[in-house]
Amino acid sequence: MANAQMIHDAQEFLASEAVPGWLIYDYLGCNPVLAQIAPSSGHVTRPVFLYVPASGSPTLLTHHVDAGKFAEAGVDTIVYSSRATLETALRDTLTGAASVAMEYSPRNGLPRVSRVDAGTVELVRSMGPDVISSADLMQYATQRWSPEQLASHRRAADALGRIVNEAFARIGQRLADGVTEFEVAEFIRQRFKEEGLTTADGPIVSTNAHCSDPHYEPAAEGSSVVAPGDWVLIDLWAREDTPGSVYADITWTAYVGDNPPKRCRDVFDIVLGARDAALSFLQDSHAAGDPIQGWQADDVARRYITDRGYGEYFTHRLGHSIYHTVHGEGVNLDNFETHDTRRIIPGVGFSIEPGIYLPEFGVRSEIDAYMSEDGPYASSPVQRDIVLITGP
């Protein structure tokens, strides 16, 4: 069945923004939005359009060979066969619409939104409507968490907090045996199973220069042995292994010994300062009633790091959307890789994870945050001090 709540939310947004309709296009899975709103019962081989008007009933356009895959969707369906009948049906569906929102981003400014090819945009525009971006609409209709999903996220985040500290303790227990990055990653994966968590990949367990590769993952062969004096970074993400659950994603850092070098402490403090400055900005802006866009939080953290001399070593966006996948389809905290103008609205979750990556070591501190009706707050455990790893 089509997701009635998402359709209702989409129409609520369309009406409030005076947009006539939302045209969702998919071909061979290029646009995951369609599967969220009107899932098929099997493999669909031809182009599909779902038109959601600001008011009234949605209309699905599907090829004759695929029509049976949408028999249970509960949506008014128009079946086409030839290219000519597709264009006629699409033109009739869009009659009277001055504009339609699609998964399109001007100049591909937001790649996570840009799911529709240029030719399809040209086709729709040739029929009269202007094509505008569905960036905020798609987020509002499909990326907000339910109370149950928020609860699942909080449980997963609490479990990750326990597991990351258990992993640091494991290093200390196995230090004399020559424990490797890969062994620690395997320990974390086993703990995920025991806690009923699942993930598509990861975790990141890195030491020293490996910490400066933000997406380093140790392999069974060639991963580093953890030794006294090493800097250690662990980034782990997972969700409960149940339908509809939401990911949590955190990064913590540690030092093997009882007295970290001053430079490690200094960089660690700067990264935490940038993280906390970004969250404070979001909280203060919400309290003042100011609308917030994703790029603005990135600017705050990046300026904090740049003002302290490390701007060139912060080489990725500040944070990403979180939902059923660890990198969701909603707003990112980004004015570096993109200029994300999507609004941070109640119901969405995201990471805040500034980093400084030097040739000899890297520091990242990642927390999750949730935008509630009362404002944003950290929804995961928050690291405050360097974890000190000592032997048994």
mmCIF file of C-alpha atoms in Angstrom:
data_model
loop_
_atom_site.group_PDB
_atom_site.id
_atom_site.type_symbol
_atom_site.label_atom_id
_atom_site.label_comp_id
_atom_site.label_asym_id
_atom_site.label_seq_id
_atom_site.Cartn_x
_atom_site.Cartn_y
_atom_site.Cartn_z
ATOM 1 C CA MET A 1 0.000 0.000 0.000
ATOM 2 C CA ALA A 2 1.048 3.583 -0.607
ATOM 3 C CA ASN A 3 2.236 5.433 2.472
ATOM 4 C CA ALA A 4 -0.815 7.510 3.347
ATOM 5 C CA GLN A 5 1.007 9.519 6.011
ATOM 6 C CA MET A 6 3.767 10.570 3.611
ATOM 7 C CA ILE A 7 1.201 11.567 1.002
ATOM 8 C CA HIS A 8 -0.721 13.575 3.600
ATOM 9 C CA ASP A 9 2.476 15.312 4.740
ATOM 10 C CA ALA A 10 3.499 16.040 1.160
ATOM 11 C CA GLN A 11 0.138 17.640 0.403
ATOM 12 C CA GLU A 12 0.335 19.652 3.606
ATOM 13 C CA PHE A 13 3.730 21.010 2.497
ATOM 14 C CA LEU A 14 2.596 21.649 -1.089
ATOM 15 C CA ALA A 15 -0.421 23.613 0.092
ATOM 16 C CA SER A 16 1.629 25.692 2.532
ATOM 17 C CA GLU A 17 4.189 26.561 -0.152
ATOM 18 C CA ALA A 18 1.605 27.115 -2.933
ATOM 19 C CA VAL A 19 3.197 24.438 -5.153
ATOM 20 C CA PRO A 20 0.639 22.678 -7.385
ATOM 21 C CA GLY A 21 2.143 19.204 -7.157
ATOM 22 C CA TRP A 22 5.024 16.798 -6.665
ATOM 23 C CA LEU A 23 6.054 14.601 -9.593
ATOM 24 C CA ILE A 24 8.119 11.626 -8.423
ATOM 25 C CA TYR A 25 9.950 9.845 -11.243
ATOM 26 C CA ASP A 26 11.821 6.559 -11.046
ATOM 27 C CA TYR A 27 13.535 4.287 -13.521
ATOM 28 C CA LEU A 28 15.326 1.136 -12.352
ATOM 29 C CA GLY A 29 15.646 2.420 -8.802
ATOM 30 C CA CYS A 30 17.300 5.751 -9.602
ATOM 31 C CA ASN A 31 14.984 7.524 -7.139
ATOM 32 C CA PRO A 32 14.480 5.867 -3.713
ATOM 33 C CA VAL A 33 11.650 8.272 -2.892
ATOM 34 C CA LEU A 34 9.142 6.348 -5.003
ATOM 35 C CA ALA A 35 9.756 3.112 -3.085
ATOM 36 C CA GLN A 36 9.123 4.920 0.186
ATOM 37 C CA ILE A 37 5.777 6.354 -0.895
ATOM 38 C CA ALA A 38 4.417 3.772 -3.363
ATOM 39 C CA PRO A 39 6.420 0.537 -3.065
ATOM 40 C CA SER A 40 6.089 -2.106 -5.754
ATOM 41 C CA SER A 41 5.725 -5.830 -5.119
ATOM 42 C CA GLY A 42 8.671 -6.731 -7.344
ATOM 43 C CA HIS A 43 11.165 -5.613 -9.971
ATOM 44 C CA VAL A 44 9.895 -2.735 -12.128
ATOM 45 C CA THR A 45 11.494 -2.464 -15.560
ATOM 46 C CA ARG A 46 9.950 0.664 -17.122
ATOM 47 C CA PRO A 47 9.718 4.360 -16.142
ATOM 48 C CA VAL A 48 7.197 5.211 -13.406
ATOM 49 C CA PHE A 49 5.699 8.567 -12.431
ATOM 50 C CA LEU A 50 3.723 9.303 -9.263
ATOM 51 C CA TYR A 51 1.958 12.654 -9.232
ATOM 52 C CA VAL A 52 0.904 13.983 -5.829
ATOM 53 C CA PRO A 53 -1.237 17.142 -6.238
ATOM 54 C CA ALA A 54 -1.556 19.713 -3.483
ATOM 55 C CA SER A 55 -5.129 18.506 -3.074
ATOM 56 C CA GLY A 56 -6.948 15.509 -4.433
ATOM 57 C CA SER A 57 -5.868 11.955 -5.178
ATOM 58 C CA PRO A 58 -2.375 10.954 -6.367
ATOM 59 C CA THR A 59 -1.982 9.364 -9.797
ATOM 60 C CA LEU A 60 0.500 6.645 -10.752
ATOM 61 C CA LEU A 61 1.687 6.226 -14.343
ATOM 62 C CA THR A 62 3.189 2.805 -15.040
ATOM 63 C CA HIS A 63 3.840 0.597 -18.040
ATOM 64 C CA HIS A 64 1.492 -2.271 -18.860
ATOM 65 C CA VAL A 65 4.163 -4.899 -18.104
ATOM 66 C CA ASP A 66 4.714 -3.455 -14.617
ATOM 67 C CA ALA A 67 1.129 -2.606 -13.682
ATOM 68 C CA GLY A 68 0.666 -5.753 -11.637
ATOM 69 C CA LYS A 69 3.573 -4.754 -9.393
ATOM 70 C CA PHE A 70 1.482 -1.797 -8.173
ATOM 71 C CA ALA A 71 -1.859 -3.605 -7.906
ATOM 72 C CA GLU A 72 -1.880 -3.260 -4.114
ATOM 73 C CA ALA A 73 -0.686 0.356 -4.012
ATOM 74 C CA GLY A 74 -4.187 1.743 -3.549
ATOM 75 C CA VAL A 75 -3.462 4.674 -5.887
ATOM 76 C CA ASP A 76 -5.349 5.720 -9.035
ATOM 77 C CA THR A 77 -3.301 4.218 -11.863
ATOM 78 C CA ILE A 78 -2.913 5.082 -15.515
ATOM 79 C CA VAL A 79 -1.354 2.308 -17.589
ATOM 80 C CA TYR A 80 0.657 3.214 -20.686
ATOM 81 C CA SER A 81 2.393 1.021 -23.251
ATOM 82 C CA SER A 82 4.058 3.092 -25.971
ATOM 83 C CA ARG A 83 6.153 6.234 -25.629
ATOM 84 C CA ALA A 84 3.313 8.183 -27.225
ATOM 85 C CA THR A 85 0.775 6.985 -24.661
ATOM 86 C CA LEU A 86 3.208 7.772 -21.834
ATOM 87 C CA GLU A 87 3.630 11.361 -23.009
ATOM 88 C CA THR A 88 -0.101 11.802 -23.493
ATOM 89 C CA ALA A 89 -0.868 10.465 -20.005
ATOM 90 C CA LEU A 90 1.822 12.608 -18.420
ATOM 91 C CA ARG A 91 0.660 15.754 -20.233
ATOM 92 C CA ASP A 92 -2.961 15.125 -19.181
ATOM 93 C CA THR A 93 -1.897 14.530 -15.564
ATOM 94 C CA LEU A 94 0.044 17.793 -15.416
ATOM 95 C CA THR A 95 -2.620 19.917 -17.098
ATOM 96 C CA GLY A 96 -3.106 23.157 -15.188
ATOM 97 C CA ALA A 97 0.021 22.829 -13.065
ATOM 98 C CA ALA A 98 2.210 25.909 -13.444
ATOM 99 C CA SER A 99 5.033 24.179 -11.611
ATOM 100 C CA VAL A 100 5.897 20.788 -10.149
ATOM 101 C CA ALA A 101 8.492 19.761 -7.608
ATOM 102 C CA MET A 102 10.848 16.972 -8.625
ATOM 103 C CA GLU A 103 13.992 15.355 -7.241
ATOM 104 C CA TYR A 104 16.089 17.936 -9.033
ATOM 105 C CA SER A 105 18.724 20.363 -7.774
ATOM 106 C CA PRO A 106 19.906 23.296 -9.918
ATOM 107 C CA ARG A 107 23.441 22.609 -11.186
ATOM 108 C CA ASN A 108 23.409 19.422 -9.071
ATOM 109 C CA GLY A 109 24.090 21.577 -6.040
ATOM 110 C CA LEU A 110 22.613 18.918 -3.727
ATOM 111 C CA PRO A 111 23.567 15.516 -5.173
ATOM 112 C CA ARG A 112 21.431 13.665 -2.628
ATOM 113 C CA VAL A 113 18.377 15.426 -4.090
ATOM 114 C CA SER A 114 19.326 15.221 -7.785
ATOM 115 C CA ARG A 115 17.751 11.910 -8.802
ATOM 116 C CA VAL A 116 16.039 12.904 -12.056
ATOM 117 C CA ASP A 117 18.015 12.979 -15.312
ATOM 118 C CA ALA A 118 18.212 16.146 -17.401
ATOM 119 C CA GLY A 119 16.189 14.649 -20.238
ATOM 120 C CA THR A 120 13.211 13.883 -18.012
ATOM 121 C CA VAL A 121 13.307 17.425 -16.626
ATOM 122 C CA GLU A 122 13.305 18.694 -20.224
ATOM 123 C CA LEU A 123 10.333 16.472 -21.035
ATOM 124 C CA VAL A 124 8.261 17.771 -18.126
ATOM 125 C CA ARG A 125 9.136 21.396 -18.863
ATOM 126 C CA SER A 126 8.122 20.890 -22.510
ATOM 127 C CA MET A 127 4.624 20.081 -21.259
ATOM 128 C CA GLY A 128 4.216 23.454 -19.546
ATOM 129 C CA PRO A 129 5.127 23.201 -15.855
ATOM 130 C CA ASP A 130 8.264 24.726 -14.454
ATOM 131 C CA VAL A 131 10.355 22.166 -12.553
ATOM 132 C CA ILE A 132 11.469 23.225 -9.083
ATOM 133 C CA SER A 133 13.460 21.338 -6.480
ATOM 134 C CA SER A 134 11.659 19.022 -4.077
ATOM 135 C CA ALA A 135 14.527 19.285 -1.554
ATOM 136 C CA ASP A 136 12.545 20.625 1.404
ATOM 137 C CA LEU A 137 9.315 18.867 0.367
ATOM 138 C CA MET A 138 10.988 15.452 0.166
ATOM 139 C CA GLN A 139 12.594 15.969 3.573
ATOM 140 C CA TYR A 140 9.308 17.040 5.171
ATOM 141 C CA ALA A 141 7.339 14.124 3.726
ATOM 142 C CA THR A 142 9.842 11.275 4.061
ATOM 143 C CA GLN A 143 12.703 12.042 6.459
ATOM 144 C CA ARG A 144 11.089 13.033 9.757
ATOM 145 C CA TRP A 145 11.268 10.473 12.550
ATOM 146 C CA SER A 146 8.245 9.126 14.364
ATOM 147 C CA PRO A 147 8.357 8.937 18.185
ATOM 148 C CA GLU A 148 9.007 5.191 17.864
ATOM 149 C CA GLN A 149 11.898 5.801 15.496
ATOM 150 C CA LEU A 150 13.391 8.382 17.831
ATOM 151 C CA ALA A 151 13.213 5.844 20.638
ATOM 152 C CA SER A 152 14.930 3.220 18.472
ATOM 153 C CA HIS A 153 17.666 5.715 17.628
ATOM 154 C CA ARG A 154 18.225 6.563 21.287
ATOM 155 C CA ARG A 155 18.520 2.884 22.211
ATOM 156 C CA ALA A 156 20.999 2.264 19.393
ATOM 157 C CA ALA A 157 23.015 5.343 20.373
ATOM 158 C CA ASP A 158 23.198 4.236 24.006
ATOM 159 C CA ALA A 159 24.403 0.803 22.886
ATOM 160 C CA LEU A 160 27.080 2.378 20.677
ATOM 161 C CA GLY A 161 28.276 4.434 23.634
ATOM 162 C CA ARG A 162 28.723 1.281 25.693
ATOM 163 C CA ILE A 163 30.369 -0.634 22.876
ATOM 164 C CA VAL A 164 32.927 2.042 21.975
ATOM 165 C CA ASN A 165 34.110 2.182 25.583
ATOM 166 C CA GLU A 166 34.194 -1.606 25.743
ATOM 167 C CA ALA A 167 36.357 -1.551 22.595
ATOM 168 C CA PHE A 168 38.836 0.833 24.224
ATOM 169 C CA ALA A 169 38.916 -1.414 27.288
ATOM 170 C CA ARG A 170 39.478 -4.419 25.011
ATOM 171 C CA ILE A 171 42.551 -2.718 23.557
ATOM 172 C CA GLY A 172 43.925 -2.282 27.062
ATOM 173 C CA GLN A 173 43.265 -5.910 27.957
ATOM 174 C CA ARG A 174 44.932 -7.195 24.772
ATOM 175 C CA LEU A 175 47.716 -4.631 24.521
ATOM 176 C CA ALA A 176 50.494 -7.047 25.495
ATOM 177 C CA ASP A 177 49.253 -9.559 22.905
ATOM 178 C CA GLY A 178 49.667 -7.165 19.983
ATOM 179 C CA VAL A 179 46.001 -6.412 19.328
ATOM 180 C CA THR A 180 45.331 -5.033 15.829
ATOM 181 C CA GLU A 181 42.860 -2.503 14.453
ATOM 182 C CA PHE A 182 41.061 -5.329 12.634
ATOM 183 C CA GLU A 183 40.691 -7.410 15.805
ATOM 184 C CA VAL A 184 39.034 -4.474 17.545
ATOM 185 C CA ALA A 185 36.691 -3.986 14.576
ATOM 186 C CA GLU A 186 35.749 -7.674 14.772
ATOM 187 C CA PHE A 187 35.067 -7.286 18.489
ATOM 188 C CA ILE A 188 32.703 -4.395 17.737
ATOM 189 C CA ARG A 189 30.892 -6.370 15.034
ATOM 190 C CA GLN A 190 30.389 -9.248 17.461
ATOM 191 C CA ARG A 191 29.020 -6.870 20.088
ATOM 192 C CA PHE A 192 26.559 -5.526 17.486
ATOM 193 C CA LYS A 193 25.190 -9.047 17.009
ATOM 194 C CA GLU A 194 24.879 -9.552 20.751
ATOM 195 C CA GLU A 195 23.014 -6.242 21.143
ATOM 196 C CA GLY A 196 20.632 -6.899 18.241
ATOM 197 C CA LEU A 197 22.170 -4.186 16.057
ATOM 198 C CA THR A 198 22.843 -4.242 12.334
ATOM 199 C CA THR A 199 24.872 -2.146 9.899
ATOM 200 C CA ALA A 200 25.785 -2.262 6.226
ATOM 201 C CA ASP A 201 29.501 -1.739 6.810
ATOM 202 C CA GLY A 202 32.138 -0.487 9.250
ATOM 203 C CA PRO A 203 33.257 0.187 11.870
ATOM 204 C CA ILE A 204 36.301 2.423 11.530
ATOM 205 C CA VAL A 205 39.091 1.500 13.948
ATOM 206 C CA SER A 206 42.250 3.476 13.261
ATOM 207 C CA THR A 207 45.529 4.497 14.858
ATOM 208 C CA ASN A 208 47.832 7.465 14.307
ATOM 209 C CA ALA A 209 48.076 8.399 10.589
ATOM 210 C CA HIS A 210 45.199 6.045 9.751
ATOM 211 C CA CYS A 211 42.964 8.368 11.810
ATOM 212 C CA SER A 212 43.539 11.033 9.159
ATOM 213 C CA ASP A 213 41.697 8.919 6.579
ATOM 214 C CA PRO A 214 38.081 9.726 7.559
ATOM 215 C CA HIS A 215 36.730 6.503 5.994
ATOM 216 C CA TYR A 216 39.579 4.111 6.828
ATOM 217 C CA GLU A 217 38.467 0.552 7.551
ATOM 218 C CA PRO A 218 41.035 -2.006 8.724
ATOM 219 C CA ALA A 219 41.461 -5.217 6.744
ATOM 220 C CA ALA A 220 42.365 -8.632 8.096
ATOM 221 C CA GLU A 221 45.777 -8.351 6.465
ATOM 222 C CA GLY A 222 47.954 -5.310 7.056
ATOM 223 C CA SER A 223 46.080 -3.512 9.818
ATOM 224 C CA SER A 224 48.243 -1.824 12.447
ATOM 225 C CA VAL A 225 49.098 -3.268 15.824
ATOM 226 C CA VAL A 226 47.965 -0.947 18.619
ATOM 227 C CA ALA A 227 50.890 0.025 20.847
ATOM 228 C CA PRO A 228 51.642 2.339 23.789
ATOM 229 C CA GLY A 229 51.769 5.965 22.673
ATOM 230 C CA ASP A 230 49.225 5.471 19.865
ATOM 231 C CA TRP A 231 46.297 7.723 19.110
ATOM 232 C CA VAL A 232 43.103 5.719 18.446
ATOM 233 C CA LEU A 233 39.910 6.754 16.648
ATOM 234 C CA ILE A 234 36.767 4.585 16.526
ATOM 235 C CA ASP A 235 33.753 5.512 14.407
ATOM 236 C CA LEU A 236 30.810 3.109 14.687
ATOM 237 C CA TRP A 237 27.260 3.204 13.378
ATOM 238 C CA ALA A 238 24.333 0.802 13.591
ATOM 239 C CA ARG A 239 20.574 0.522 14.044
ATOM 240 C CA GLU A 240 18.318 -1.980 15.739
ATOM 241 C CA ASP A 241 17.668 -5.018 13.561
ATOM 242 C CA THR A 242 13.950 -4.306 13.270
ATOM 243 C CA PRO A 243 11.841 -2.759 10.478
ATOM 244 C CA GLY A 244 11.711 1.041 10.505
ATOM 245 C CA SER A 245 14.550 1.546 12.981
ATOM 246 C CA VAL A 246 16.871 4.544 12.716
ATOM 247 C CA TYR A 247 20.675 4.601 12.789
ATOM 248 C CA ALA A 248 22.968 6.071 15.397
ATOM 249 C CA ASP A 249 26.512 7.122 14.490
ATOM 250 C CA ILE A 250 29.278 8.276 16.856
ATOM 251 C CA THR A 251 33.050 8.799 16.803
ATOM 252 C CA TRP A 252 35.289 8.753 19.887
ATOM 253 C CA THR A 253 39.052 9.065 20.313
ATOM 254 C CA ALA A 254 41.574 7.714 22.813
ATOM 255 C CA TYR A 255 45.263 7.634 23.701
ATOM 256 C CA VAL A 256 47.189 4.527 24.687
ATOM 257 C CA GLY A 257 48.879 5.723 27.860
ATOM 258 C CA ASP A 258 48.173 8.071 30.737
ATOM 259 C CA ASN A 259 49.612 11.342 29.382
ATOM 260 C CA PRO A 260 48.618 12.362 25.825
ATOM 261 C CA PRO A 261 51.011 14.736 24.020
ATOM 262 C CA LYS A 262 50.089 18.415 24.236
ATOM 263 C CA ARG A 263 49.366 18.637 20.508
ATOM 264 C CA CYS A 264 46.874 15.776 20.741
ATOM 265 C CA ARG A 265 45.154 17.500 23.640
ATOM 266 C CA ASP A 266 45.114 20.853 21.852
ATOM 267 C CA VAL A 267 43.624 19.463 18.627
ATOM 268 C CA PHE A 268 41.111 17.379 20.581
ATOM 269 C CA ASP A 269 39.952 20.475 22.482
ATOM 270 C CA ILE A 270 39.567 22.478 19.259
ATOM 271 C CA VAL A 271 37.477 19.770 17.615
ATOM 272 C CA LEU A 272 35.214 19.488 20.651
ATOM 273 C CA GLY A 273 34.925 23.259 20.783
ATOM 274 C CA ALA A 274 33.777 23.354 17.152
ATOM 275 C CA ARG A 275 31.280 20.562 17.771
ATOM 276 C CA ASP A 276 29.780 22.301 20.791
ATOM 277 C CA ALA A 277 29.747 25.703 19.062
ATOM 278 C CA ALA A 278 27.674 24.252 16.207
ATOM 279 C CA LEU A 279 25.116 22.688 18.548
ATOM 280 C CA SER A 280 24.910 25.888 20.618
ATOM 281 C CA PHE A 281 24.300 27.891 17.438
ATOM 282 C CA LEU A 282 21.434 25.591 16.471
ATOM 283 C CA GLN A 283 19.926 25.829 19.940
ATOM 284 C CA ASP A 284 20.274 29.628 20.150
ATOM 285 C CA SER A 285 18.836 30.112 16.654
ATOM 286 C CA HIS A 286 15.823 27.963 17.465
ATOM 287 C CA ALA A 287 15.249 29.806 20.750
ATOM 288 C CA ALA A 288 15.328 33.116 18.855
ATOM 289 C CA GLY A 289 12.788 31.827 16.328
ATOM 290 C CA ASP A 290 15.260 32.042 13.443
ATOM 291 C CA PRO A 291 14.875 29.520 10.604
ATOM 292 C CA ILE A 292 18.033 27.435 10.229
ATOM 293 C CA GLN A 293 19.552 25.994 7.072
ATOM 294 C CA GLY A 294 22.146 23.247 6.944
ATOM 295 C CA TRP A 295 25.010 25.376 5.646
ATOM 296 C CA GLN A 296 24.860 27.763 8.585
ATOM 297 C CA ALA A 297 25.910 25.231 11.228
ATOM 298 C CA ASP A 298 28.812 24.115 9.045
ATOM 299 C CA ASP A 299 29.986 27.718 8.835
ATOM 300 C CA VAL A 300 30.032 28.066 12.628
ATOM 301 C CA ALA A 301 32.177 24.981 13.217
ATOM 302 C CA ARG A 302 34.461 25.656 10.243
ATOM 303 C CA ARG A 303 35.082 29.221 11.373
ATOM 304 C CA TYR A 304 35.903 27.983 14.885
ATOM 305 C CA ILE A 305 38.543 25.594 13.532
ATOM 306 C CA THR A 306 39.877 28.072 10.959
ATOM 307 C CA ASP A 307 40.305 30.806 13.561
ATOM 308 C CA ARG A 308 42.582 28.436 15.503
ATOM 309 C CA GLY A 309 44.811 27.713 12.524
ATOM 310 C CA TYR A 310 43.529 24.325 11.358
ATOM 311 C CA GLY A 311 40.963 25.183 8.688
ATOM 312 C CA GLU A 312 42.831 23.440 5.865
ATOM 313 C CA TYR A 313 42.746 20.173 7.825
ATOM 314 C CA PHE A 314 38.945 20.066 8.166
ATOM 315 C CA THR A 315 38.274 18.359 4.843
ATOM 316 C CA HIS A 316 34.611 17.285 4.873
ATOM 317 C CA ARG A 317 31.164 18.650 5.723
ATOM 318 C CA LEU A 318 30.190 19.099 9.354
ATOM 319 C CA GLY A 319 27.421 16.510 9.409
ATOM 320 C CA HIS A 320 24.978 14.312 7.519
ATOM 321 C CA SER A 321 21.334 13.350 7.677
ATOM 322 C CA ILE A 322 20.481 10.165 9.578
ATOM 323 C CA TYR A 323 17.504 7.879 8.977
ATOM 324 C CA HIS A 324 17.009 4.256 7.826
ATOM 325 C CA THR A 325 20.444 4.500 6.224
ATOM 326 C CA VAL A 326 23.335 5.979 8.151
ATOM 327 C CA HIS A 327 23.526 8.768 5.564
ATOM 328 C CA GLY A 328 19.898 9.776 5.116
ATOM 329 C CA GLU A 329 18.159 11.822 2.430
ATOM 330 C CA GLY A 330 17.496 14.884 4.604
ATOM 331 C CA VAL A 331 19.452 18.048 5.307
ATOM 332 C CA ASN A 332 23.230 17.839 5.717
ATOM 333 C CA LEU A 333 25.224 20.337 7.773
ATOM 334 C CA ASP A 334 27.296 21.453 4.825
ATOM 335 C CA ASN A 335 28.726 24.620 3.335
ATOM 336 C CA PHE A 336 31.905 22.939 2.113
ATOM 337 C CA GLU A 337 31.099 20.056 -0.214
ATOM 338 C CA THR A 338 27.729 21.636 -1.077
ATOM 339 C CA HIS A 339 25.736 24.689 -0.010
ATOM 340 C CA ASP A 340 22.831 22.964 1.723
ATOM 341 C CA THR A 341 19.927 25.386 1.961
ATOM 342 C CA ARG A 342 17.441 22.826 3.246
ATOM 343 C CA ARG A 343 15.818 23.808 6.496
ATOM 344 C CA ILE A 344 16.541 21.965 9.725
ATOM 345 C CA ILE A 345 12.981 21.186 10.736
ATOM 346 C CA PRO A 346 11.430 19.398 13.723
ATOM 347 C CA GLY A 347 11.563 15.644 13.316
ATOM 348 C CA VAL A 348 14.898 15.297 11.523
ATOM 349 C CA GLY A 349 18.137 13.868 12.889
ATOM 350 C CA PHE A 350 21.718 14.440 11.828
ATOM 351 C CA SER A 351 25.330 14.064 12.895
ATOM 352 C CA ILE A 352 27.664 16.842 14.053
ATOM 353 C CA GLU A 353 31.226 15.684 13.416
ATOM 354 C CA PRO A 354 34.007 18.216 12.906
ATOM 355 C CA GLY A 355 37.478 16.823 12.302
ATOM 356 C CA ILE A 356 41.099 17.871 12.019
ATOM 357 C CA TYR A 357 43.284 15.505 9.993
ATOM 358 C CA LEU A 358 47.025 16.045 10.329
ATOM 359 C CA PRO A 359 49.684 13.891 8.629
ATOM 360 C CA GLU A 360 50.587 12.094 11.853
ATOM 361 C CA PHE A 361 47.139 11.758 13.478
ATOM 362 C CA GLY A 362 43.521 12.830 13.132
ATOM 363 C CA VAL A 363 40.747 13.823 15.524
ATOM 364 C CA ARG A 364 37.004 13.652 14.884
ATOM 365 C CA SER A 365 34.268 13.975 17.479
ATOM 366 C CA GLU A 366 30.857 12.877 16.295
ATOM 367 C CA ILE A 367 27.537 13.158 18.061
ATOM 368 C CA ASP A 368 24.007 12.715 16.800
ATOM 369 C CA ALA A 369 21.428 15.469 17.206
ATOM 370 C CA TYR A 370 17.658 15.551 16.905
ATOM 371 C CA MET A 371 15.570 18.601 16.108
ATOM 372 C CA SER A 372 12.528 18.446 18.366
ATOM 373 C CA GLU A 373 9.660 20.919 18.483
ATOM 374 C CA ASP A 374 11.438 22.468 21.489
ATOM 375 C CA GLY A 375 14.784 22.704 19.729
ATOM 376 C CA PRO A 376 17.809 20.555 18.913
ATOM 377 C CA TYR A 377 19.624 18.392 21.403
ATOM 378 C CA ALA A 378 22.342 15.741 21.432
ATOM 379 C CA SER A 379 20.634 12.369 21.023
ATOM 380 C CA SER A 380 23.735 10.217 21.519
ATOM 381 C CA PRO A 381 26.490 9.903 24.134
ATOM 382 C CA VAL A 382 28.856 12.896 24.048
ATOM 383 C CA GLN A 383 32.609 12.519 24.555
ATOM 384 C CA ARG A 384 34.058 15.190 26.855
ATOM 385 C CA ASP A 385 37.610 13.953 27.556
ATOM 386 C CA ILE A 386 40.252 11.862 25.816
ATOM 387 C CA VAL A 387 39.811 8.207 26.771
ATOM 388 C CA LEU A 388 43.032 6.897 28.339
ATOM 389 C CA ILE A 389 43.846 3.283 27.522
ATOM 390 C CA THR A 390 46.140 1.467 29.904
ATOM 391 C CA GLY A 391 47.204 -2.158 30.105
ATOM 392 C CA PRO A 392 45.533 -4.797 32.288
#
